[in-house]
mmCIF file of C-alpha atoms in Angstrom:
data_model
loop_
_atom_site.group_PDB
_atom_site.id
_atom_site.type_symbol
_atom_site.label_atom_id
_atom_site.label_comp_id
_atom_site.label_asym_id
_atom_site.label_seq_id
_atom_site.Cartn_x
_atom_site.Cartn_y
_atom_site.Cartn_z
ATOM 1 C CA MET O 853 100.971 120.017 83.240
ATOM 2 C CA ALA O 854 101.411 116.934 84.936
ATOM 3 C CA SER O 855 104.097 113.897 84.904
ATOM 4 C CA GLN O 856 104.263 112.202 81.481
ATOM 5 C CA LEU O 857 102.853 108.763 82.877
ATOM 6 C CA VAL O 858 100.345 110.839 84.574
ATOM 7 C CA GLU O 859 99.401 112.680 81.067
ATOM 8 C CA LYS O 860 99.810 109.305 79.443
ATOM 9 C CA TYR O 861 97.244 107.270 81.256
ATOM 10 C CA MET O 862 95.104 109.491 83.426
ATOM 11 C CA ARG O 863 92.408 111.825 82.420
ATOM 12 C CA THR O 864 94.069 114.681 83.716
ATOM 13 C CA GLU O 865 90.555 116.734 83.403
ATOM 14 C CA HIS O 866 88.986 114.855 86.163
ATOM 15 C CA LEU O 867 91.494 115.523 88.526
ATOM 16 C CA PRO O 868 92.701 116.264 91.334
ATOM 17 C CA HIS O 869 90.565 112.932 92.486
ATOM 18 C CA ILE O 870 88.193 112.973 95.096
ATOM 19 C CA TRP O 871 90.109 110.832 97.811
ATOM 20 C CA CYS O 872 91.106 112.312 101.352
ATOM 21 C CA PRO O 873 94.349 113.902 101.907
ATOM 22 C CA GLY O 874 97.176 111.266 102.128
ATOM 23 C CA CYS O 875 94.821 108.216 100.945
ATOM 24 C CA GLY O 876 97.039 105.475 99.828
ATOM 25 C CA ASN O 877 94.720 104.653 96.843
ATOM 26 C CA GLY O 878 95.924 107.562 94.117
ATOM 27 C CA VAL O 879 99.424 106.149 95.429
ATOM 28 C CA ILE O 880 98.415 102.725 94.703
ATOM 29 C CA MET O 881 96.347 103.496 91.184
ATOM 30 C CA HIS O 882 99.728 105.409 90.260
ATOM 31 C CA ALA O 883 101.863 101.666 91.098
ATOM 32 C CA VAL O 884 98.940 99.750 88.358
ATOM 33 C CA VAL O 885 99.789 102.858 86.253
ATOM 34 C CA ARG O 886 103.835 102.486 86.436
ATOM 35 C CA ALA O 887 103.369 98.544 86.196
ATOM 36 C CA ILE O 888 101.231 98.238 82.990
ATOM 37 C CA ASP O 889 103.495 101.330 81.450
ATOM 38 C CA LYS O 890 106.969 99.095 82.661
ATOM 39 C CA LEU O 891 105.245 96.644 80.679
ATOM 40 C CA GLU O 892 104.844 98.931 77.493
ATOM 41 C CA LEU O 893 101.018 97.370 77.304
ATOM 42 C CA ASP O 894 99.001 98.675 74.341
ATOM 43 C CA LYS O 895 95.970 100.852 76.092
ATOM 44 C CA ASN O 896 93.452 99.675 74.080
ATOM 45 C CA LYS O 897 94.377 96.303 74.932
ATOM 46 C CA VAL O 898 93.981 96.681 78.880
ATOM 47 C CA CYS O 899 90.553 97.025 80.477
ATOM 48 C CA ILE O 900 90.198 97.970 83.756
ATOM 49 C CA VAL O 901 87.225 97.195 85.844
ATOM 50 C CA SER O 902 86.353 98.171 89.127
ATOM 51 C CA GLY O 903 83.085 97.713 91.889
ATOM 52 C CA ILE O 904 82.267 100.140 94.327
ATOM 53 C CA GLY O 905 83.950 101.948 96.943
ATOM 54 C CA CYS O 906 86.308 104.731 97.607
ATOM 55 C CA SER O 907 89.153 102.304 95.919
ATOM 56 C CA SER O 908 86.898 101.940 92.648
ATOM 57 C CA ARG O 909 87.006 105.244 91.606
ATOM 58 C CA ALA O 910 89.931 104.633 90.289
ATOM 59 C CA ALA O 911 88.016 103.168 86.661
ATOM 60 C CA GLY O 912 86.810 106.366 86.466
ATOM 61 C CA TYR O 913 90.598 108.028 86.465
ATOM 62 C CA LEU O 914 92.353 105.801 85.091
ATOM 63 C CA ASP O 915 92.261 106.663 80.900
ATOM 64 C CA PHE O 916 92.221 102.678 79.670
ATOM 65 C CA ASN O 917 89.068 100.912 78.420
ATOM 66 C CA THR O 918 87.557 101.001 81.838
ATOM 67 C CA ILE O 919 84.293 99.421 83.242
ATOM 68 C CA HIS O 920 82.304 101.035 86.759
ATOM 69 C CA THR O 921 79.976 98.073 88.152
ATOM 70 C CA THR O 922 77.600 96.955 90.577
ATOM 71 C CA HIS O 923 79.268 96.446 94.740
ATOM 72 C CA GLY O 924 81.324 93.380 95.046
ATOM 73 C CA ARG O 925 80.052 92.259 91.536
ATOM 74 C CA ALA O 926 83.884 93.598 89.653
ATOM 75 C CA LEU O 927 85.246 90.070 88.938
ATOM 76 C CA ALA O 928 82.296 88.529 87.391
ATOM 77 C CA PHE O 929 81.913 91.413 85.268
ATOM 78 C CA ALA O 930 85.659 90.868 84.491
ATOM 79 C CA THR O 931 84.879 86.864 84.056
ATOM 80 C CA GLY O 932 82.759 88.015 81.785
ATOM 81 C CA ILE O 933 84.986 90.330 79.706
ATOM 82 C CA LYS O 934 88.064 88.344 79.691
ATOM 83 C CA LEU O 935 85.822 85.248 78.279
ATOM 84 C CA ALA O 936 84.467 87.561 75.742
ATOM 85 C CA LYS O 937 87.992 89.149 74.507
ATOM 86 C CA PRO O 938 90.681 86.606 76.329
ATOM 87 C CA GLU O 939 93.451 88.716 74.481
ATOM 88 C CA LEU O 940 92.395 91.071 76.515
ATOM 89 C CA GLU O 941 94.935 92.586 79.872
ATOM 90 C CA VAL O 942 91.985 92.484 82.411
ATOM 91 C CA VAL O 943 92.796 94.606 85.659
ATOM 92 C CA VAL O 944 90.555 95.014 88.705
ATOM 93 C CA ILE O 945 90.945 97.456 91.105
ATOM 94 C CA ALA O 946 88.553 96.632 94.472
ATOM 95 C CA GLY O 947 88.431 97.560 97.992
ATOM 96 C CA ASP O 948 88.734 94.961 101.289
ATOM 97 C CA GLY O 949 84.944 95.318 101.652
ATOM 98 C CA ASP O 950 84.149 95.345 97.899
ATOM 99 C CA ILE O 951 86.379 92.070 97.335
ATOM 100 C CA ALA O 952 86.602 90.136 100.567
ATOM 101 C CA ALA O 953 82.881 90.966 101.951
ATOM 102 C CA ILE O 954 79.891 92.006 99.412
ATOM 103 C CA GLY O 955 82.007 90.162 96.336
ATOM 104 C CA GLY O 956 83.715 87.287 98.770
ATOM 105 C CA ASN O 957 81.905 84.036 96.641
ATOM 106 C CA HIS O 958 82.755 86.285 93.153
ATOM 107 C CA LEU O 959 86.337 86.284 94.444
ATOM 108 C CA ILE O 960 86.229 82.438 96.166
ATOM 109 C CA HIS O 961 85.140 81.566 92.565
ATOM 110 C CA ALA O 962 87.135 83.426 90.146
ATOM 111 C CA ALA O 963 90.285 82.146 91.840
ATOM 112 C CA ARG O 964 89.221 78.592 91.905
ATOM 113 C CA ARG O 965 88.530 78.941 88.289
ATOM 114 C CA ASN O 966 92.299 80.607 87.872
ATOM 115 C CA VAL O 967 90.179 83.142 85.132
ATOM 116 C CA GLY O 968 93.464 84.806 83.491
ATOM 117 C CA MET O 969 93.072 88.642 85.233
ATOM 118 C CA THR O 970 94.645 90.595 87.724
ATOM 119 C CA VAL O 971 93.388 91.345 91.072
ATOM 120 C CA VAL O 972 94.495 94.894 92.986
ATOM 121 C CA VAL O 973 92.964 95.022 95.685
ATOM 122 C CA ILE O 974 93.694 98.617 98.013
ATOM 123 C CA ASN O 975 92.978 97.082 101.654
ATOM 124 C CA ASN O 976 92.345 99.993 104.230
ATOM 125 C CA ASN O 977 90.600 98.251 106.382
ATOM 126 C CA ILE O 978 87.267 99.712 106.702
ATOM 127 C CA TYR O 979 84.464 100.964 104.277
ATOM 128 C CA GLY O 980 85.705 104.658 103.840
ATOM 129 C CA MET O 981 83.299 106.184 101.620
ATOM 130 C CA THR O 982 79.779 105.076 103.268
ATOM 131 C CA GLY O 983 81.287 106.433 107.476
ATOM 132 C CA GLY O 984 84.175 103.845 108.015
ATOM 133 C CA GLN O 985 81.542 100.577 109.159
ATOM 134 C CA TYR O 986 83.770 97.701 110.118
ATOM 135 C CA SER O 987 85.175 95.528 107.065
ATOM 136 C CA PRO O 988 85.603 92.244 106.928
ATOM 137 C CA ALA O 989 89.364 93.346 107.152
ATOM 138 C CA THR O 990 88.945 95.139 110.360
ATOM 139 C CA PRO O 991 91.346 93.686 112.717
ATOM 140 C CA ALA O 992 89.852 91.984 116.072
ATOM 141 C CA GLY O 993 90.052 95.101 118.729
ATOM 142 C CA GLU O 994 89.620 97.963 116.569
ATOM 143 C CA PHE O 995 86.572 100.597 115.929
ATOM 144 C CA GLY O 996 84.800 101.730 113.723
ATOM 145 C CA THR O 997 81.470 103.392 114.010
ATOM 146 C CA THR O 998 79.555 100.230 113.573
ATOM 147 C CA ALA O 999 81.761 98.595 116.303
ATOM 148 C CA PRO O 1000 81.978 101.650 119.207
ATOM 149 C CA TYR O 1001 82.957 99.031 121.694
ATOM 150 C CA GLY O 1002 85.755 97.484 119.020
ATOM 151 C CA ASN O 1003 85.261 95.607 116.832
ATOM 152 C CA ILE O 1004 85.399 90.926 118.091
ATOM 153 C CA ASP O 1005 85.266 89.121 114.256
ATOM 154 C CA ARG O 1006 88.622 88.492 113.111
ATOM 155 C CA PRO O 1007 89.490 90.314 110.468
ATOM 156 C CA PHE O 1008 90.418 88.110 106.732
ATOM 157 C CA ASP O 1009 93.724 87.456 105.464
ATOM 158 C CA ILE O 1010 92.892 88.407 101.746
ATOM 159 C CA ALA O 1011 95.735 86.859 100.454
ATOM 160 C CA ALA O 1012 95.691 83.474 102.046
ATOM 161 C CA LEU O 1013 91.994 83.239 101.155
ATOM 162 C CA ALA O 1014 92.647 83.903 97.792
ATOM 163 C CA ALA O 1015 95.246 81.013 97.286
ATOM 164 C CA GLY O 1016 93.529 79.017 99.502
ATOM 165 C CA ALA O 1017 90.135 79.174 96.882
ATOM 166 C CA GLY O 1018 92.324 78.870 94.133
ATOM 167 C CA ALA O 1019 94.534 81.575 92.726
ATOM 168 C CA SER O 1020 97.544 80.576 90.834
ATOM 169 C CA PHE O 1021 99.770 83.993 92.499
ATOM 170 C CA THR O 1022 99.368 85.959 95.181
ATOM 171 C CA ALA O 1023 101.571 88.718 96.656
ATOM 172 C CA ARG O 1024 101.244 91.642 99.307
ATOM 173 C CA GLY O 1025 103.100 95.025 99.195
ATOM 174 C CA THR O 1026 102.176 98.461 101.658
ATOM 175 C CA VAL O 1027 101.742 101.935 100.598
ATOM 176 C CA TYR O 1028 105.336 102.720 102.124
ATOM 177 C CA ASN O 1029 106.984 100.839 99.554
ATOM 178 C CA PRO O 1030 105.216 101.574 96.090
ATOM 179 C CA ALA O 1031 108.170 100.459 94.780
ATOM 180 C CA GLN O 1032 107.588 96.618 95.893
ATOM 181 C CA ILE O 1033 103.991 97.187 94.871
ATOM 182 C CA THR O 1034 104.540 97.918 91.000
ATOM 183 C CA SER O 1035 106.771 95.071 91.261
ATOM 184 C CA CYS O 1036 104.478 92.416 92.550
ATOM 185 C CA ILE O 1037 101.689 93.991 89.949
ATOM 186 C CA GLN O 1038 104.177 93.676 86.784
ATOM 187 C CA LYS O 1039 104.364 89.809 88.337
ATOM 188 C CA GLY O 1040 100.611 90.050 87.918
ATOM 189 C CA ILE O 1041 99.972 91.122 84.669
ATOM 190 C CA LEU O 1042 102.921 88.657 83.145
ATOM 191 C CA HIS O 1043 101.125 85.552 85.016
ATOM 192 C CA LYS O 1044 98.937 83.463 83.164
ATOM 193 C CA GLY O 1045 95.889 82.964 85.571
ATOM 194 C CA PHE O 1046 94.548 84.434 88.687
ATOM 195 C CA SER O 1047 97.041 86.633 89.877
ATOM 196 C CA LEU O 1048 96.033 88.676 93.157
ATOM 197 C CA ILE O 1049 97.643 91.559 94.994
ATOM 198 C CA GLU O 1050 96.932 92.389 98.472
ATOM 199 C CA CYS O 1051 97.927 96.423 98.433
ATOM 200 C CA ILE O 1052 97.942 97.707 102.452
ATOM 201 C CA SER O 1053 96.566 100.915 102.146
ATOM 202 C CA VAL O 1054 96.080 104.058 104.610
ATOM 203 C CA CYS O 1055 92.354 105.358 105.839
ATOM 204 C CA PRO O 1056 93.738 108.897 107.649
ATOM 205 C CA VAL O 1057 90.196 109.753 108.209
ATOM 206 C CA TYR O 1058 87.936 107.102 109.138
ATOM 207 C CA TYR O 1059 90.213 104.575 110.107
ATOM 208 C CA GLY O 1060 93.030 106.582 111.926
ATOM 209 C CA ARG O 1061 91.017 108.851 113.494
ATOM 210 C CA LYS O 1062 88.534 106.488 114.523
ATOM 211 C CA ASN O 1063 91.355 103.897 116.108
ATOM 212 C CA LYS O 1064 94.126 107.068 117.088
ATOM 213 C CA LYS O 1065 96.447 105.888 114.721
ATOM 214 C CA GLY O 1066 97.642 109.368 113.765
ATOM 215 C CA SER O 1067 98.347 111.702 111.207
ATOM 216 C CA VAL O 1068 99.004 109.796 107.615
ATOM 217 C CA ILE O 1069 102.817 109.786 108.197
ATOM 218 C CA ASP O 1070 102.302 107.932 111.286
ATOM 219 C CA MET O 1071 100.374 105.021 109.671
ATOM 220 C CA ILE O 1072 102.690 105.021 106.774
ATOM 221 C CA LYS O 1073 105.906 104.642 109.312
ATOM 222 C CA TRP O 1074 103.593 101.942 110.994
ATOM 223 C CA GLN O 1075 103.315 99.796 107.976
ATOM 224 C CA ARG O 1076 107.472 100.738 107.769
ATOM 225 C CA ASP O 1077 107.995 99.279 110.940
ATOM 226 C CA ASN O 1078 105.734 96.651 110.493
ATOM 227 C CA SER O 1079 106.278 94.935 107.654
ATOM 228 C CA ILE O 1080 108.229 91.410 107.199
ATOM 229 C CA PRO O 1081 109.762 90.200 103.600
ATOM 230 C CA VAL O 1082 108.146 86.886 103.137
ATOM 231 C CA GLU O 1083 112.193 85.431 102.960
ATOM 232 C CA LYS O 1084 112.588 86.432 105.979
ATOM 233 C CA ALA O 1085 108.910 85.354 107.575
ATOM 234 C CA GLY O 1086 109.456 82.171 106.744
ATOM 235 C CA LYS O 1087 112.613 81.771 109.133
ATOM 236 C CA LEU O 1088 110.453 83.518 112.039
ATOM 237 C CA PRO O 1089 108.433 81.142 114.302
ATOM 238 C CA PRO O 1090 104.526 82.173 114.372
ATOM 239 C CA GLU O 1091 104.412 84.192 117.255
ATOM 240 C CA GLU O 1092 107.028 87.153 115.904
ATOM 241 C CA LEU O 1093 104.485 87.385 112.590
ATOM 242 C CA LYS O 1094 101.408 88.597 115.167
ATOM 243 C CA GLY O 1095 100.226 91.749 113.886
ATOM 244 C CA LYS O 1096 103.076 92.311 111.431
ATOM 245 C CA ILE O 1097 102.390 92.866 107.182
ATOM 246 C CA VAL O 1098 104.109 89.895 104.980
ATOM 247 C CA THR O 1099 104.919 91.213 102.180
ATOM 248 C CA GLY O 1100 106.346 90.710 98.764
ATOM 249 C CA VAL O 1101 105.547 87.502 96.481
ATOM 250 C CA LEU O 1102 103.488 85.077 98.906
ATOM 251 C CA SER O 1103 102.264 82.008 96.300
ATOM 252 C CA GLN O 1104 102.597 81.017 92.558
ATOM 253 C CA ALA O 1105 101.319 78.008 90.994
ATOM 254 C CA THR O 1106 100.775 77.023 87.497
ATOM 255 C CA TYR O 1107 96.876 75.534 87.308
ATOM 256 C CA PRO O 1108 95.103 75.285 83.791
ATOM 257 C CA GLU O 1109 93.855 79.466 82.514
ATOM 258 C CA TYR O 1110 89.681 79.599 82.639
ATOM 259 C CA THR O 1111 89.738 80.368 79.038
ATOM 260 C CA GLU O 1112 91.876 78.801 77.426
ATOM 261 C CA GLU O 1113 89.844 75.791 78.386
ATOM 262 C CA TYR O 1114 86.971 76.962 77.579
ATOM 263 C CA ALA O 1115 88.320 77.634 74.457
ATOM 264 C CA LYS O 1116 89.301 74.053 74.235
ATOM 265 C CA ILE O 1117 85.811 73.277 74.587
ATOM 266 C CA ILE O 1118 84.712 75.002 72.256
ATOM 267 C CA GLU O 1119 86.936 73.943 69.500
ATOM 268 C CA LYS O 1120 85.945 70.116 70.852
ATOM 269 C CA VAL O 1121 82.634 70.780 70.398
ATOM 270 C CA SER O 1122 82.445 72.760 66.698
ATOM 271 C CA GLY O 1123 85.075 70.094 65.310
ATOM 272 C CA GLY O 1124 87.151 72.794 64.565
ATOM 273 C CA ILE O 1125 84.655 75.254 62.162
ATOM 274 C CA ASN O 1126 84.389 78.534 62.702
ATOM 275 C CA TYR O 1127 81.141 79.919 62.948
ATOM 276 C CA GLU O 1128 81.903 83.553 63.533
ATOM 277 C CA GLN O 1129 83.388 83.113 59.725
ATOM 278 C CA ALA O 1130 81.182 80.866 58.557
ATOM 279 C CA MET E 711 131.740 112.499 66.348
ATOM 280 C CA VAL E 712 129.890 111.889 69.645
ATOM 281 C CA LYS E 713 126.401 114.067 70.773
ATOM 282 C CA LEU E 714 126.491 115.665 74.190
ATOM 283 C CA VAL E 715 123.335 115.314 75.429
ATOM 284 C CA ILE E 716 122.882 117.364 78.696
ATOM 285 C CA VAL E 717 119.829 116.043 80.408
ATOM 286 C CA MET E 718 117.989 118.818 83.015
ATOM 287 C CA LYS E 719 115.699 117.866 85.568
ATOM 288 C CA THR E 720 113.772 120.738 87.311
ATOM 289 C CA LEU E 721 111.356 119.895 90.554
ATOM 290 C CA LYS E 722 107.703 120.730 88.986
ATOM 291 C CA THR E 723 104.879 121.039 91.810
ATOM 292 C CA ILE E 724 100.802 121.228 90.648
ATOM 293 C CA ASP E 725 99.087 123.756 93.627
ATOM 294 C CA LYS E 726 95.777 122.567 92.255
ATOM 295 C CA TRP E 727 96.305 118.913 92.532
ATOM 296 C CA CYS E 728 98.504 119.209 96.252
ATOM 297 C CA LYS E 729 96.235 118.566 99.434
ATOM 298 C CA GLY E 730 98.575 119.131 101.454
ATOM 299 C CA CYS E 731 99.275 115.940 103.331
ATOM 300 C CA GLY E 732 103.031 116.556 104.143
ATOM 301 C CA ILE E 733 103.767 112.894 103.085
ATOM 302 C CA CYS E 734 106.708 114.034 100.271
ATOM 303 C CA VAL E 735 108.045 116.668 102.852
ATOM 304 C CA GLU E 736 108.459 113.922 105.987
ATOM 305 C CA PHE E 737 109.709 111.000 103.130
ATOM 306 C CA CYS E 738 112.629 113.864 101.543
ATOM 307 C CA PRO E 739 116.100 112.953 102.655
ATOM 308 C CA LYS E 740 117.349 115.663 101.831
ATOM 309 C CA ASN E 741 114.711 118.268 103.265
ATOM 310 C CA VAL E 742 113.885 119.562 100.331
ATOM 311 C CA LEU E 743 110.924 120.519 100.622
ATOM 312 C CA GLY E 744 107.960 122.415 103.227
ATOM 313 C CA LEU E 745 104.439 123.164 103.233
ATOM 314 C CA ILE E 746 102.844 126.727 103.148
ATOM 315 C CA ASP E 747 99.367 127.259 103.709
ATOM 316 C CA ASP E 748 98.916 123.379 102.856
ATOM 317 C CA LYS E 749 100.731 123.498 99.186
ATOM 318 C CA VAL E 750 104.132 121.530 98.641
ATOM 319 C CA THR E 751 106.755 123.871 97.680
ATOM 320 C CA VAL E 752 109.925 123.623 96.770
ATOM 321 C CA GLN E 753 112.318 125.029 99.751
ATOM 322 C CA ASN E 754 116.076 123.887 98.690
ATOM 323 C CA LYS E 755 115.993 123.632 95.057
ATOM 324 C CA GLU E 756 120.064 123.317 95.477
ATOM 325 C CA GLU E 757 119.691 119.927 98.016
ATOM 326 C CA CYS E 758 117.479 118.165 95.695
ATOM 327 C CA ILE E 759 119.420 114.376 93.987
ATOM 328 C CA PHE E 760 116.163 113.507 92.787
ATOM 329 C CA CYS E 761 115.902 110.322 93.810
ATOM 330 C CA GLY E 762 111.612 110.312 93.310
ATOM 331 C CA GLN E 763 110.837 109.668 96.570
ATOM 332 C CA CYS E 764 107.969 112.614 96.440
ATOM 333 C CA GLU E 765 106.622 111.451 92.590
ATOM 334 C CA LEU E 766 107.008 107.764 94.087
ATOM 335 C CA ARG E 767 104.667 108.321 97.243
ATOM 336 C CA CYS E 768 102.669 111.590 95.919
ATOM 337 C CA PRO E 769 98.617 109.869 96.287
ATOM 338 C CA ASP E 770 97.595 112.969 94.075
ATOM 339 C CA TYR E 771 100.819 113.157 91.619
ATOM 340 C CA ALA E 772 101.206 116.760 92.663
ATOM 341 C CA ILE E 773 105.001 116.973 92.525
ATOM 342 C CA PHE E 774 107.294 115.102 89.593
ATOM 343 C CA ALA E 775 110.748 115.475 88.502
ATOM 344 C CA GLU E 776 110.037 116.989 84.957
ATOM 345 C CA GLU E 777 113.147 115.941 82.347
ATOM 346 C CA ASN E 778 114.530 118.083 79.821
ATOM 347 C CA ASN E 779 117.018 116.729 77.314
ATOM 348 C CA TYR E 780 119.592 118.982 75.393
ATOM 349 C CA GLU E 781 121.454 117.883 72.259
ATOM 350 C CA GLN E 782 124.714 119.867 71.779
ATOM 351 C CA ALA E 783 125.738 119.394 68.202
ATOM 352 C CA GLY E 784 129.286 119.390 67.197
ATOM 353 C CA PHE E 785 131.295 118.051 69.810
ATOM 354 C CA ASN E 786 133.879 115.923 69.039
ATOM 355 C CA ALA E 787 135.613 113.742 71.452
ATOM 356 C CA ARG E 788 138.641 113.388 69.704
ATOM 357 C CA GLN E 789 139.453 117.243 70.782
#
């Protein structure tokens, strides 16, 4: 018998999950569940969409309407679901490789259209499931199995990328502070429009071991010592923010929501006739 | 008539789910927990203040505080 929250929102027959000891995915999945519980959403009105990767296994463990889709295309499927059933609360759970590399194009266009969904990005800085290849979120100079001499690519700032593409809500949190992730996800779900929450996770097995980051506890303590709240970061010079994690609600704006605009077009063209009932 | 509700909290662990990462042991502010054979165990039960840090941080949902409420009827505040 697990905790009430886990019993209510997870498929406990599939637990324990396959994630490695200390993996941040479990903490973030718990935060998603806690946010949904705090908002008292109807389980049948929530749809969890995920792509491929370690993080995307979450759709299998969560007991909502769930769909496990193809690599990088979670946002495309989620857009379709939201357009067909705008009353659903669509939550996408995806990894950094899934959303910023393979699904990079879907990300910028879903953000540009401002489709009303919440995207929880689990950023562990590496492709964990396939054996530690470097991802677009691997910091420059770090190692991966495909970067044995160090990665020369500059990493993506996923939250800034989404905000630049037109996302109306972006936030960031770390696994060190699950309460902050929960509150960011809550705000993201309540926000009308495309909201993206970048959760900085830990991959102690592939990323940590390859880069000699120590144990999972050392990695979480590093997050604690290197995160700066966004309110404080605004007052600091850019040099001091190098290599730091800025956390909190990063940007918020009001743009027309896509499914609402689409409904207006249907209304305009059909002249108010409801063809579904006719 | 006032109803007296006694809240009983107990720390529960699930051995089958614990993978022995040690996060809860490290972040427990009262040093309540320990690892035996790579499984979490409650070692100083009396020290626990039910802050919920272990439940919040456990990636495997293997530790949590269970709440049981008992109602004691017939308690009168004026007496």
